[in-house]
Amino acid sequence: MNSMLQLKGQFLYKANASGGGGAGLPAGTSVKSSHLRQLEEQLKEILVFWQREDVIAGALVSVYYCHVVAKSNRIRGLLCVGSESVNQSIRGSKFYGNDPHKQHVFTHYVQLNRLEESIRRLDICSHIIDREYNGEIFYEDIERLKKKEKEYSNDQLAKSNFINVVVDGHYVEKFQIDRDLEEVKERSIVTIYKTDVKTADLLSKLGISMIDAKTIDETTIRLDPDELSILREKAPYLIAMRTYDLSKITKEDVPVYQEETIKIPAPEREPLVGVIDTLFYEDVYFKDWVTYTKMVDESIETDTDDCFHGTAVSSIIVDGPAINPDLDDGCGRFRVRHFGVATKGYFSSFSILKSIREIVAQNREIKVWNLSLGSVLPISLNFVSPEAAELDRIQSEYDVVFIVAGTNRKKSEKKGMRIGAPADSINALVVNSVDYDNQPASYHRVGPVLSFFHKPDVSYYGGDSNQKIKVCAPLGAAYVTGTSFAAPWITRKMAYLIHVLGFSREVAKALIIDSAAGWNRRDDLSHAIGYGVVPVKIEDVVQTPDDEIRFIMTGASNAYETYTYNIPVPFHNNKHPFFARATLCYFPKCSRNQGVDYTTTEMDIHFGRIKEKDGKTSISSVNHNMQDEAGLNILYEESARKLYRKWDNVKHISDTIKKRSRPRDKYGTGLWGLSIKTKERLETKNGKGLQFGVVVTLKEMNGVNRIDEFVKMCMVRGWVVNRIDIDNRFDVYQKAEEDIDFD
């Protein structure tokens, strides 16, 4: 086996040299004046409505695009005044319709003068198109205007604004006011569109009394049915998102108990893991390994059944391999700080949201958190749940990672049921369950999240009817099934990678996902197992066969492009005899108010051979990634998302191993490169300084071990190369945790 390598060196940075080129119609398209007049009439009706409403000072307007659009194709000439970007007025987004005719819908909050100006511009543009282009303007006409081959003379509207409005007309299907009119009889967590009026003042104006205890953030609140009814009756247009507050833990099969006596040594300085779950039973054999805090109100009557789930989860994290020898991962034991936030039945999502932030903030030394609570209700197609959004906020603010169970499906539920909150957390590592044949467990639920993000991320063994997982429960040993008991095994591996081997959470997450994906890459169209099943042994996560070279690199996004053209991949007979794959992970800030456009930062990975052409240096990427390459005119947003996972915070690119594959030609000196290009959705530049981790694996096509050659070549090129030896790292960890007595 080859040890994994860590390459340390200097990344280079480069600003985005692209000027954007201005707005334009796609080749072969046109815009009719009649369509612009339809848009004008729609805005007139919207203006009249908001002139009569006095709840808010401005207007909420939903823009329905013809398809899923890139940021560069959002409206530029409408709903804006002056140089201010219209993107700053976005308050939410969703998808409308179904594949293959899915559309983007953005809701904007604008002042009434913007509506009036947009109406004026549409009126002028439609008259110009009627007068000078016979009612229909084509791509070629716009290009002639841009190149000044055709004169433009209109003192009422600048040429740039004319072009922008025409292009907007191509991409926009309609404008309208969206309303939430569904009757609700349950307590709910509601998100209000952000306006100029504070949420508390806004609701007070409607006759709804608000207190701080009912708020999650500035726009998300908990409302009782009668309060929600008032809001829905008086201002249904204010409701951006809504979900039930009361959730129920997804149930596993009824456990089978067995009396058994197990012994465990006293804890010393083992890594510490956080568990947020149901209550913990304090009279089990491993109790000394668990520090327990009960956070359920003492007035609530509880019994041992309320302790079953949480106790079982913690037993796996503390001592799983001793209970399940066939799943011995080589990670040892872990100490647990257990927070009991729920009982066995229904629980308030709102209360748990409040608790989680407090728990993490007060326990900063804990980097890995296990959360195996999940809702029986499926996630929404158009927005991330409040629970998941809070987890994502916490993970972007604190240097922590949550391992979340993928939730379970009852036998009575239909197959294909979507996962439940908080398994729609984008930053978390979400774990589904498989049986011992690596097939999705009978109770599995599926992603994706927001119709795009791969969830679950990975899968592991959570037991099924033919072979269950053994846990320690209040009444003795028990045999159970469920994603709740798959997630703790991944929590163990993540804690080992971070605390014992010293990796960042970005690298640790990338290693877990990369090890699950392996070389048998396939698109999991069922969204049942994610990138694959994680190996049992931790050695198989960080070590490779003799014919493979695996190395990790870390960095931060300090400019548009973070890159190195200095990776010396071995070659033979002027060929690189390697298959290659790479996995990138990062933890972006997310905005629930942006709806389906949830992640605010995109990191695009290019990895492959360095090529020189016409005096320019570029990377011939393993996955043929042509985003931002010179000469590429059109790459639609849907294609960029499907082919290159644009806006996903996990990127996995890989060759497919084929028997007749040929080595790659060596370009020039044989150097390879890595480039991370960072893009922003919002003006706040959330990606500045954002950390990333990359795991690269090279597989020699002829079975030759070339790791020593690679190490020497890297050192010659100025890289500091560290071999990741598990035994040595473990010894270092133990030494670092020892107490030193000074005489």
XYZ file of C-alpha atoms in Angstrom:
743
model
C 0.000 0.000 0.000
C 1.135 3.541 -0.763
C 0.733 6.265 1.832
C -1.165 9.362 0.872
C 0.909 12.471 0.203
C 0.373 16.044 1.245
C 1.761 18.675 -1.137
C 2.553 22.048 0.368
C 3.607 24.903 -1.836
C 2.577 28.277 -3.129
C -0.549 28.827 -5.168
C -0.640 31.717 -7.619
C -3.561 34.106 -7.993
C -5.066 35.859 -10.968
C -7.928 38.324 -11.369
C -10.671 37.763 -13.910
C -9.467 39.344 -17.137
C -12.787 38.859 -18.907
C -14.721 42.046 -19.518
C -18.018 40.256 -20.000
C -18.713 41.681 -23.459
C -22.086 43.219 -22.576
C -25.579 41.874 -23.149
C -26.549 40.196 -26.403
C -29.054 37.818 -27.922
C -28.072 34.187 -28.519
C -27.326 33.483 -32.176
C -30.403 32.631 -34.222
C -32.894 34.268 -31.851
C -35.140 37.328 -32.022
C -37.520 39.404 -29.898
C -40.902 40.689 -31.040
C -42.364 44.019 -30.016
C -45.612 42.251 -29.178
C -43.853 40.308 -26.418
C -42.397 43.494 -24.941
C -45.901 44.999 -24.912
C -47.197 41.959 -23.027
C -44.484 42.460 -20.419
C -45.380 46.164 -20.265
C -49.055 45.409 -19.596
C -48.131 42.932 -16.877
C -45.977 45.525 -15.118
C -48.749 48.109 -15.399
C -51.154 45.776 -13.583
C -48.508 45.036 -10.939
C -47.890 48.769 -10.459
C -51.610 49.463 -9.944
C -51.781 46.686 -7.330
C -48.856 48.023 -5.303
C -50.042 51.615 -5.534
C -53.153 50.466 -3.652
C -51.300 48.364 -1.070
C -49.790 50.133 1.927
C -48.352 47.171 3.868
C -44.886 47.710 2.395
C -43.357 50.767 0.747
C -42.187 49.029 -2.426
C -43.278 46.175 -4.697
C -42.647 42.432 -4.811
C -42.389 41.259 -8.414
C -41.714 37.727 -9.649
C -39.774 37.360 -12.905
C -40.487 34.123 -14.782
C -37.623 33.245 -17.124
C -38.027 30.978 -20.137
C -35.564 28.444 -18.694
C -32.861 28.092 -16.048
C -30.585 31.092 -16.547
C -27.018 31.949 -15.662
C -26.334 34.991 -13.502
C -25.101 36.841 -16.602
C -28.488 36.364 -18.295
C -30.639 37.789 -15.519
C -32.451 41.036 -16.291
C -30.254 44.107 -16.774
C -32.493 46.743 -18.298
C -35.713 46.189 -16.322
C -36.517 46.686 -12.609
C -33.378 48.815 -12.229
C -32.416 52.474 -12.158
C -28.922 53.847 -12.705
C -25.841 51.673 -12.262
C -27.127 49.614 -9.307
C -27.248 45.881 -10.071
C -30.752 44.445 -10.164
C -29.351 41.330 -8.438
C -29.315 43.316 -5.203
C -33.111 43.423 -5.257
C -33.534 39.619 -5.435
C -35.415 38.262 -2.422
C -36.016 34.679 -3.515
C -35.838 32.176 -6.361
C -37.532 28.928 -7.262
C -38.012 26.509 -10.120
C -41.263 26.420 -12.049
C -42.366 23.532 -14.252
C -40.704 20.165 -14.746
C -37.809 18.787 -16.775
C -37.041 19.318 -19.569
C -38.915 22.660 -19.402
C -37.824 23.849 -15.981
C -37.810 27.612 -15.498
C -36.120 30.002 -13.083
C -38.350 32.365 -11.120
C -36.797 35.284 -9.204
C -38.762 37.478 -6.816
C -37.511 41.079 -6.526
C -38.306 43.817 -4.064
C -38.150 47.197 -5.809
C -39.428 50.719 -5.329
C -42.413 51.822 -7.441
C -40.272 54.205 -9.500
C -38.443 51.161 -10.876
C -41.714 49.719 -12.116
C -42.596 53.046 -13.728
C -39.185 53.270 -15.398
C -39.411 49.668 -16.647
C -42.835 50.361 -18.158
C -41.433 53.455 -19.899
C -38.459 51.518 -21.293
C -40.627 48.687 -22.610
C -42.918 51.179 -24.316
C -39.999 52.964 -26.016
C -38.320 49.699 -27.067
C -41.462 48.254 -28.612
C -41.979 51.433 -30.664
C -38.364 51.371 -31.878
C -38.687 47.705 -32.920
C -41.950 48.438 -34.754
C -40.531 51.494 -36.518
C -37.040 50.304 -37.441
C -37.214 46.489 -37.416
C -40.729 45.704 -38.648
C -41.853 44.452 -35.245
C -39.078 41.885 -34.701
C -35.388 42.441 -33.853
C -32.850 39.678 -34.515
C -29.462 38.644 -33.139
C -27.692 40.190 -36.137
C -29.434 43.535 -35.552
C -28.212 43.699 -31.969
C -24.662 42.803 -33.038
C -24.658 45.601 -35.632
C -25.753 48.052 -32.959
C -23.014 46.883 -30.599
C -20.379 47.200 -33.328
C -21.747 50.631 -34.334
C -22.467 49.330 -37.832
C -26.001 50.692 -37.490
C -26.820 54.126 -36.140
C -28.927 54.401 -32.994
C -30.663 57.709 -32.302
C -33.183 58.008 -29.509
C -32.811 60.708 -26.911
C -35.339 59.041 -24.581
C -33.358 55.831 -24.000
C -29.642 55.107 -24.177
C -28.509 52.457 -26.671
C -27.116 50.231 -23.900
C -30.468 50.304 -22.108
C -32.298 49.529 -25.349
C -30.106 46.465 -25.920
C -30.478 45.364 -22.304
C -34.287 45.576 -22.426
C -34.418 43.632 -25.694
C -32.185 40.899 -24.238
C -34.323 40.858 -21.084
C -37.335 40.362 -23.314
C -35.711 37.275 -24.818
C -35.089 35.582 -21.474
C -38.200 36.751 -19.546
C -41.485 34.959 -20.132
C -43.681 37.013 -17.795
C -43.982 39.146 -14.650
C -46.466 38.459 -11.884
C -47.136 38.652 -8.140
C -46.859 35.287 -6.399
C -49.098 34.489 -3.449
C -49.233 31.671 -0.894
C -52.936 30.787 -0.632
C -52.757 27.258 0.780
C -54.756 26.819 3.988
C -52.631 25.546 6.882
C -53.838 24.119 10.177
C -50.466 23.405 11.793
C -47.909 25.554 13.563
C -45.387 26.533 10.905
C -41.996 28.093 10.361
C -42.488 30.912 7.871
C -39.974 33.011 5.944
C -41.106 36.498 4.924
C -39.667 38.292 1.916
C -37.176 40.893 3.080
C -38.423 44.441 2.526
C -37.669 47.896 3.923
C -39.910 47.160 6.896
C -38.701 45.055 9.820
C -40.529 41.738 10.069
C -41.828 42.457 13.588
C -43.211 45.844 12.504
C -44.665 44.333 9.354
C -46.553 41.615 11.222
C -47.675 44.066 13.901
C -49.156 46.190 11.130
C -51.161 43.127 10.075
C -52.343 42.457 13.621
C -49.864 39.685 14.486
C -47.966 40.196 17.736
C -44.317 39.141 17.629
C -41.781 38.407 20.359
C -38.088 37.551 20.019
C -38.714 33.996 21.214
C -40.633 33.327 17.993
C -37.909 34.461 15.612
C -35.069 32.453 14.085
C -33.544 35.278 12.065
C -34.656 38.613 10.656
C -37.115 37.063 8.198
C -37.879 33.572 9.575
C -40.466 33.178 12.329
C -42.758 30.646 13.967
C -46.485 31.253 13.547
C -49.483 29.507 15.035
C -52.318 28.519 12.656
C -54.477 31.546 13.500
C -51.539 33.909 12.975
C -50.655 32.281 9.667
C -54.298 32.572 8.620
C -54.185 36.345 9.216
C -50.994 36.656 7.182
C -52.387 34.531 4.361
C -55.603 36.563 4.266
C -54.113 40.057 4.463
C -50.744 39.707 2.727
C -50.230 36.298 1.048
C -47.600 37.857 -1.220
C -45.227 38.255 1.754
C -44.826 34.495 2.318
C -41.599 33.309 0.697
C -41.341 29.842 2.278
C -43.310 27.811 4.765
C -42.841 24.476 6.479
C -44.369 22.671 9.462
C -42.713 23.292 12.812
C -43.556 19.954 14.380
C -41.478 17.133 12.976
C -41.375 13.489 13.867
C -38.210 11.430 14.059
C -38.065 8.914 11.240
C -38.632 5.541 12.805
C -36.490 2.468 12.394
C -37.730 -1.101 12.825
C -38.671 -2.228 16.330
C -35.349 -3.284 17.909
C -34.576 -6.789 19.093
C -32.984 -6.815 22.550
C -30.382 -9.188 23.923
C -28.788 -9.227 27.362
C -25.045 -8.997 27.216
C -22.204 -7.842 29.425
C -19.597 -5.662 27.749
C -16.534 -4.087 29.312
C -14.690 -1.004 28.233
C -11.568 0.692 29.624
C -11.726 4.178 31.093
C -11.416 7.049 28.617
C -8.146 8.924 28.340
C -7.513 11.557 25.653
C -9.465 10.144 22.751
C -10.958 12.607 20.241
C -14.189 14.304 21.294
C -17.320 14.138 19.122
C -20.593 16.020 19.544
C -23.965 14.266 19.372
C -27.299 16.105 19.133
C -30.091 13.588 19.526
C -32.790 12.267 21.828
C -32.015 11.760 25.501
C -29.164 9.590 26.795
C -29.533 6.706 29.282
C -26.886 7.247 31.911
C -26.609 3.657 33.140
C -24.919 1.912 30.212
C -21.519 0.262 30.128
C -19.862 3.137 28.232
C -21.365 5.934 30.363
C -17.928 7.190 31.450
C -17.191 8.006 27.814
C -20.189 10.303 27.494
C -20.744 13.748 28.962
C -24.481 14.272 28.888
C -26.542 17.462 28.896
C -30.324 17.225 28.951
C -31.877 20.132 27.061
C -35.500 19.021 27.124
C -37.678 20.986 29.529
C -37.831 19.274 32.903
C -41.594 19.702 32.956
C -41.874 17.189 30.097
C -42.308 13.672 31.410
C -39.818 11.217 29.908
C -38.980 7.520 30.204
C -36.333 5.071 28.968
C -37.929 4.904 25.511
C -36.977 8.548 25.048
C -33.347 7.535 25.566
C -33.211 4.665 23.085
C -32.301 6.484 19.871
C -29.683 8.813 21.323
C -28.051 6.110 23.436
C -27.808 3.754 20.453
C -26.223 6.433 18.252
C -23.630 7.343 20.884
C -22.808 3.668 21.468
C -21.684 3.335 17.834
C -19.521 6.441 18.016
C -17.907 5.378 21.290
C -17.492 1.657 20.769
C -19.053 0.583 17.466
C -16.294 -1.823 16.357
C -16.383 -3.734 19.657
C -20.125 -4.294 19.206
C -19.879 -4.937 15.444
C -16.487 -6.593 14.743
C -17.275 -6.965 11.030
C -17.413 -3.162 10.795
C -14.144 -2.526 12.641
C -12.878 0.614 10.937
C -9.539 0.892 12.751
C -10.470 4.294 14.200
C -10.517 3.214 17.845
C -12.874 4.750 20.398
C -14.204 8.281 20.772
C -15.450 10.351 23.650
C -18.894 11.877 23.187
C -20.496 15.071 24.410
C -24.182 14.225 24.094
C -26.961 16.832 24.033
C -30.486 15.510 24.461
C -32.764 17.919 22.574
C -35.763 15.713 21.752
C -37.894 12.832 22.961
C -38.930 9.768 21.003
C -41.977 11.289 19.315
C -42.740 14.697 17.880
C -40.333 17.541 18.419
C -40.310 21.243 17.584
C -37.948 22.076 14.748
C -38.006 25.667 15.972
C -36.813 24.690 19.453
C -34.048 22.482 18.087
C -32.887 25.249 15.732
C -32.510 27.538 18.717
C -30.640 24.838 20.662
C -28.139 23.787 17.980
C -26.557 27.207 17.547
C -26.235 27.607 21.313
C -24.705 24.148 21.657
C -22.092 24.639 18.926
C -21.197 28.155 20.074
C -20.544 26.932 23.625
C -18.512 23.869 22.567
C -16.012 25.293 20.094
C -13.456 22.521 20.679
C -15.818 20.028 19.024
C -15.287 19.929 15.251
C -17.471 16.958 14.246
C -21.169 16.745 15.122
C -23.513 13.801 14.581
C -27.168 14.646 13.923
C -29.335 11.582 13.332
C -32.684 13.297 13.885
C -34.842 13.667 10.817
C -38.317 14.603 9.715
C -40.825 12.127 8.311
C -41.988 14.843 5.904
C -40.247 15.181 2.531
C -38.217 18.297 1.740
C -39.519 21.007 -0.564
C -38.440 21.148 -4.194
C -37.934 24.908 -4.117
C -36.286 25.810 -0.840
C -33.980 24.396 1.790
C -35.593 23.600 5.146
C -35.032 26.006 8.067
C -33.211 23.220 9.928
C -30.782 22.616 7.061
C -30.286 26.338 6.475
C -29.321 26.817 10.108
C -26.834 23.930 9.893
C -25.337 25.507 6.774
C -25.041 28.876 8.473
C -23.360 27.317 11.496
C -20.910 25.379 9.331
C -19.943 28.478 7.363
C -19.503 30.553 10.541
C -17.731 27.930 12.673
C -15.022 25.469 11.685
C -17.291 22.443 12.169
C -18.938 19.756 10.070
C -22.240 17.962 10.651
C -22.773 14.327 9.738
C -26.514 13.979 9.079
C -28.628 10.854 8.625
C -30.489 10.619 5.322
C -33.841 9.797 7.065
C -35.967 6.672 6.587
C -39.046 5.716 4.655
C -41.879 3.793 6.253
C -42.955 0.582 4.544
C -46.308 2.223 3.887
C -44.682 5.090 2.000
C -44.031 4.929 -1.741
C -40.541 4.294 -3.047
C -38.791 7.402 -4.266
C -39.862 9.466 -1.259
C -37.654 12.523 -0.861
C -35.314 12.815 2.120
C -36.468 14.790 5.146
C -34.990 17.802 6.930
C -32.217 18.411 7.895
C -30.753 15.990 5.326
C -31.047 18.806 2.775
C -28.120 20.622 4.393
C -25.667 21.395 1.592
C -22.556 21.811 3.740
C -23.252 18.748 5.889
C -22.110 15.247 4.952
C -25.417 13.413 4.478
C -25.365 9.628 4.854
C -27.847 7.098 3.482
C -27.923 3.392 4.287
C -27.121 0.302 2.219
C -27.335 -3.412 2.937
C -24.283 -5.648 3.006
C -24.540 -6.144 -0.761
C -24.064 -2.374 -1.177
C -27.623 -1.956 -2.415
C -29.881 0.847 -1.103
C -31.566 -0.231 2.120
C -35.252 -1.092 1.906
C -36.135 2.060 3.867
C -33.973 4.513 1.933
C -35.192 7.908 0.757
C -33.777 9.914 -2.122
C -32.502 13.316 -3.231
C -31.668 15.534 -4.925
C -31.981 18.807 -3.023
C -33.397 21.813 -4.925
C -33.568 19.536 -7.987
C -29.801 19.791 -8.331
C -27.558 19.133 -5.317
C -26.398 15.553 -4.839
C -27.878 14.356 -1.564
C -27.185 12.023 0.095
C -23.432 12.485 -0.268
C -22.428 8.914 0.563
C -23.822 5.700 2.007
C -22.794 3.228 4.660
C -24.088 0.151 6.445
C -27.131 0.918 8.567
C -28.576 -2.575 8.687
C -31.544 -4.098 6.892
C -33.884 -7.023 7.336
C -31.221 -9.614 6.565
C -28.494 -8.169 8.823
C -28.955 -5.508 11.454
C -26.592 -3.179 13.309
C -25.868 -3.977 16.928
C -26.075 -1.110 19.426
C -26.199 -0.571 23.154
C -29.616 0.581 24.345
C -31.139 1.278 27.793
C -32.418 -2.303 28.092
C -29.267 -3.991 26.786
C -27.861 -4.851 23.373
C -30.260 -4.221 20.500
C -30.318 -4.961 16.778
C -31.511 -2.056 14.682
C -31.770 -0.638 11.163
C -31.847 2.909 9.863
C -29.819 5.754 8.421
C -29.512 6.954 12.026
C -27.109 4.067 12.580
C -25.197 4.487 9.310
C -24.303 8.143 9.969
C -22.351 7.528 13.242
C -19.875 5.287 11.411
C -19.046 8.155 9.062
C -18.870 10.493 12.048
C -16.155 8.223 13.463
C -14.141 8.388 10.245
C -14.535 12.144 9.941
C -13.403 12.653 13.551
C -10.386 10.392 12.975
C -9.362 12.273 9.837
C -9.660 15.665 11.535
C -8.442 14.982 15.082
C -5.957 12.135 14.671
C -4.602 12.707 11.157
C -4.889 16.480 11.412
C -6.746 17.222 8.173
C -8.991 20.216 7.622
C -12.707 19.539 7.409
C -12.555 20.358 3.681
C -9.938 17.663 3.047
C -11.650 15.183 5.384
C -14.975 15.572 3.579
C -13.266 15.290 0.194
C -11.494 12.094 1.306
C -14.741 10.502 2.485
C -16.536 11.320 -0.764
C -13.566 10.386 -2.953
C -13.171 7.011 -1.225
C -16.869 6.288 -1.773
C -16.776 7.253 -5.450
C -13.608 5.309 -6.285
C -12.950 4.529 -9.931
C -16.330 2.993 -10.655
C -17.807 6.352 -11.387
C -21.486 6.405 -12.236
C -24.221 8.993 -12.159
C -26.533 7.944 -9.349
C -29.726 8.753 -11.203
C -31.795 7.357 -8.347
C -30.103 9.713 -5.867
C -30.183 6.861 -3.380
C -26.546 6.245 -2.406
C -24.823 9.484 -3.389
C -21.253 9.159 -4.633
C -21.023 5.587 -3.351
C -20.393 3.430 -0.281
C -17.528 4.466 2.020
C -14.952 1.692 2.665
C -15.044 0.046 6.094
C -11.342 0.451 6.905
C -9.913 3.920 7.477
C -6.745 2.677 5.739
C -8.715 2.392 2.501
C -9.682 6.052 2.787
C -6.151 7.405 3.152
C -3.957 4.713 1.581
C -3.894 3.400 -1.960
C -2.777 0.264 -3.829
C 0.819 0.232 -5.042
C -0.160 1.364 -8.523
C -1.841 4.546 -7.259
C -0.602 7.950 -6.107
C -2.926 9.997 -3.930
C -2.130 13.504 -2.764
C -4.012 16.331 -1.092
C -3.758 20.091 -1.541
C -5.373 22.905 0.399
C -5.735 26.602 -0.229
C -7.977 29.642 -0.045
C -9.700 31.676 -2.707
C -8.013 35.078 -2.660
C -8.752 36.028 -6.263
C -10.863 34.908 -9.202
C -8.374 32.135 -10.032
C -6.204 30.210 -7.573
C -3.824 27.990 -9.502
C -0.576 26.106 -9.893
C 0.983 24.896 -13.149
C 3.697 23.034 -11.286
C 2.561 19.430 -10.635
C 5.110 16.991 -12.143
C 3.224 13.817 -13.083
C 5.612 10.978 -14.097
C 5.803 10.002 -17.748
C 7.133 7.057 -19.727
C 8.012 7.111 -23.426
C 6.680 10.676 -23.581
C 3.298 9.499 -22.296
C 1.504 9.842 -18.943
C 0.334 6.267 -18.181
C -2.249 7.371 -15.603
C -5.951 7.474 -15.036
C -6.815 10.532 -12.935
C -9.547 11.730 -10.627
C -9.978 14.682 -8.261
C -12.478 15.715 -5.595
C -12.960 19.296 -4.426
C -14.865 20.319 -1.277
C -15.563 23.684 0.289
C -18.078 25.148 2.752
C -19.737 28.191 1.159
C -22.071 30.651 2.773
C -25.645 29.971 1.749
C -28.702 32.174 1.474
C -32.090 30.596 2.063
C -33.707 33.825 0.902
C -32.242 33.114 -2.548
C -34.371 29.973 -2.842
C -33.031 27.522 -5.423
C -29.939 29.681 -5.989
C -28.878 28.711 -2.496
C -25.060 28.628 -2.494
C -23.513 32.070 -2.849
C -20.067 30.997 -4.084
C -19.005 28.716 -6.912
C -15.587 27.069 -7.146
C -14.883 25.546 -10.535
C -12.077 22.961 -10.688
C -9.780 22.332 -13.637
C -7.162 19.582 -13.257
C -5.017 18.090 -15.992
C -2.054 18.576 -18.314
C -0.596 22.011 -18.994
C -0.706 23.013 -22.631
C 0.744 25.996 -24.483
C -1.060 27.452 -27.480
C -0.581 30.790 -29.185
C 1.534 31.951 -26.255
C -1.191 31.167 -23.729
C -1.028 28.594 -20.931
C -4.101 26.566 -20.018
C -5.160 23.279 -18.435
C -6.487 20.359 -20.451
C -8.860 19.241 -17.730
C -9.594 15.601 -16.994
C -13.337 16.210 -17.412
C -12.898 18.407 -20.526
C -14.151 21.405 -18.560
C -14.431 24.263 -21.047
C -16.043 26.859 -18.782
C -14.370 30.248 -19.204
C -12.103 28.911 -21.960
C -11.296 31.346 -24.743
C -13.307 30.799 -27.895
C -16.268 29.183 -26.184
C -19.361 31.200 -27.053
C -22.281 29.359 -25.500
C -22.571 27.060 -22.521
C -26.098 27.098 -21.195
C -26.639 27.146 -17.453
C -28.385 23.763 -17.460
C -25.394 22.198 -19.233
C -22.867 23.817 -16.880
C -24.772 22.445 -13.883
C -25.201 18.984 -15.339
C -21.719 18.536 -16.815
C -19.563 20.437 -14.342
C -21.762 20.640 -11.193
C -21.751 24.452 -11.337
C -22.737 25.950 -7.941
C -22.356 22.603 -6.155
C -19.917 22.697 -3.224
C -18.642 19.200 -4.078
C -16.914 18.568 -7.401
C -15.820 15.055 -8.366
C -14.119 14.599 -11.739
C -12.780 11.254 -12.864
C -11.554 9.135 -15.720
C -13.396 5.903 -16.353
C -11.069 2.906 -16.255
C -11.210 0.993 -19.512
C -9.046 -1.929 -20.591
C -8.105 -0.364 -23.908
C -7.320 3.104 -22.544
C -4.187 4.715 -23.902
C -1.687 6.846 -21.977
C -2.012 10.604 -22.375
C 0.458 12.484 -24.553
C 3.018 14.516 -22.630
C 2.781 18.222 -23.341
C 6.062 20.131 -23.172
C 7.820 19.470 -19.846
C 5.073 17.109 -18.672
C 3.689 19.375 -15.961
C 0.074 19.207 -14.820
C -1.949 21.980 -13.247
C -4.755 22.674 -10.804
C -6.996 25.724 -11.132
C -9.830 26.823 -8.845
C -11.958 29.619 -10.322
C -14.259 31.410 -7.905
C -17.507 33.129 -8.880
C -20.048 35.001 -6.788
C -23.832 35.219 -6.901
C -24.116 38.182 -4.552
C -22.297 41.479 -4.314
C -21.033 40.648 -0.802
C -18.080 38.577 -2.126
C -18.594 35.701 0.297
C -15.903 33.633 -1.436
C -13.026 35.887 -0.412
C -10.640 33.759 1.677
C -12.871 30.685 1.426
C -10.916 27.502 2.208
C -10.945 24.474 -0.090
C -9.531 20.964 -0.055
C -8.630 18.830 -3.083
C -7.868 15.106 -3.206
C -6.151 13.835 -6.379
C -5.606 10.179 -7.274
C -3.462 8.909 -10.161
C -3.678 5.246 -11.188
C -0.840 3.757 -13.242
C -2.302 1.946 -16.246
C 0.291 -0.832 -16.231
C 0.365 -1.478 -12.482
C 3.775 0.170 -11.949
C 4.472 1.880 -8.602
C 5.738 5.359 -9.471
C 5.179 7.123 -6.129
C 8.879 7.545 -5.300
C 9.497 9.059 -8.713
C 6.584 11.417 -8.175
C 7.851 12.488 -4.747
C 11.339 13.248 -6.106
C 9.950 15.226 -9.012
C 7.727 17.250 -6.660
C 10.635 18.082 -4.373
C 12.695 19.238 -7.358
C 9.821 21.545 -8.313
C 9.842 23.102 -4.823
C 6.969 21.223 -3.200
C 7.165 20.164 0.434
C 5.954 16.559 0.414
C 4.644 14.889 3.573
C 3.803 11.213 3.633
C 0.650 10.513 5.656
C 1.570 7.529 7.807
C -1.394 6.479 9.970
C 0.705 4.922 12.727
C 3.038 7.903 12.959
C 0.182 10.392 12.946
C -1.565 8.443 15.719
C 1.621 8.470 17.814
C 1.972 12.210 17.279
C -1.653 12.723 18.311
C -1.169 10.758 21.526
C 2.007 12.650 22.382
C 0.283 15.978 21.738
C -2.538 15.035 24.115
C -0.245 14.045 26.985
C -0.077 16.257 30.050
C 3.394 17.591 30.797
C 4.454 18.068 34.400
C 7.011 20.839 34.941
C 9.230 20.397 37.993
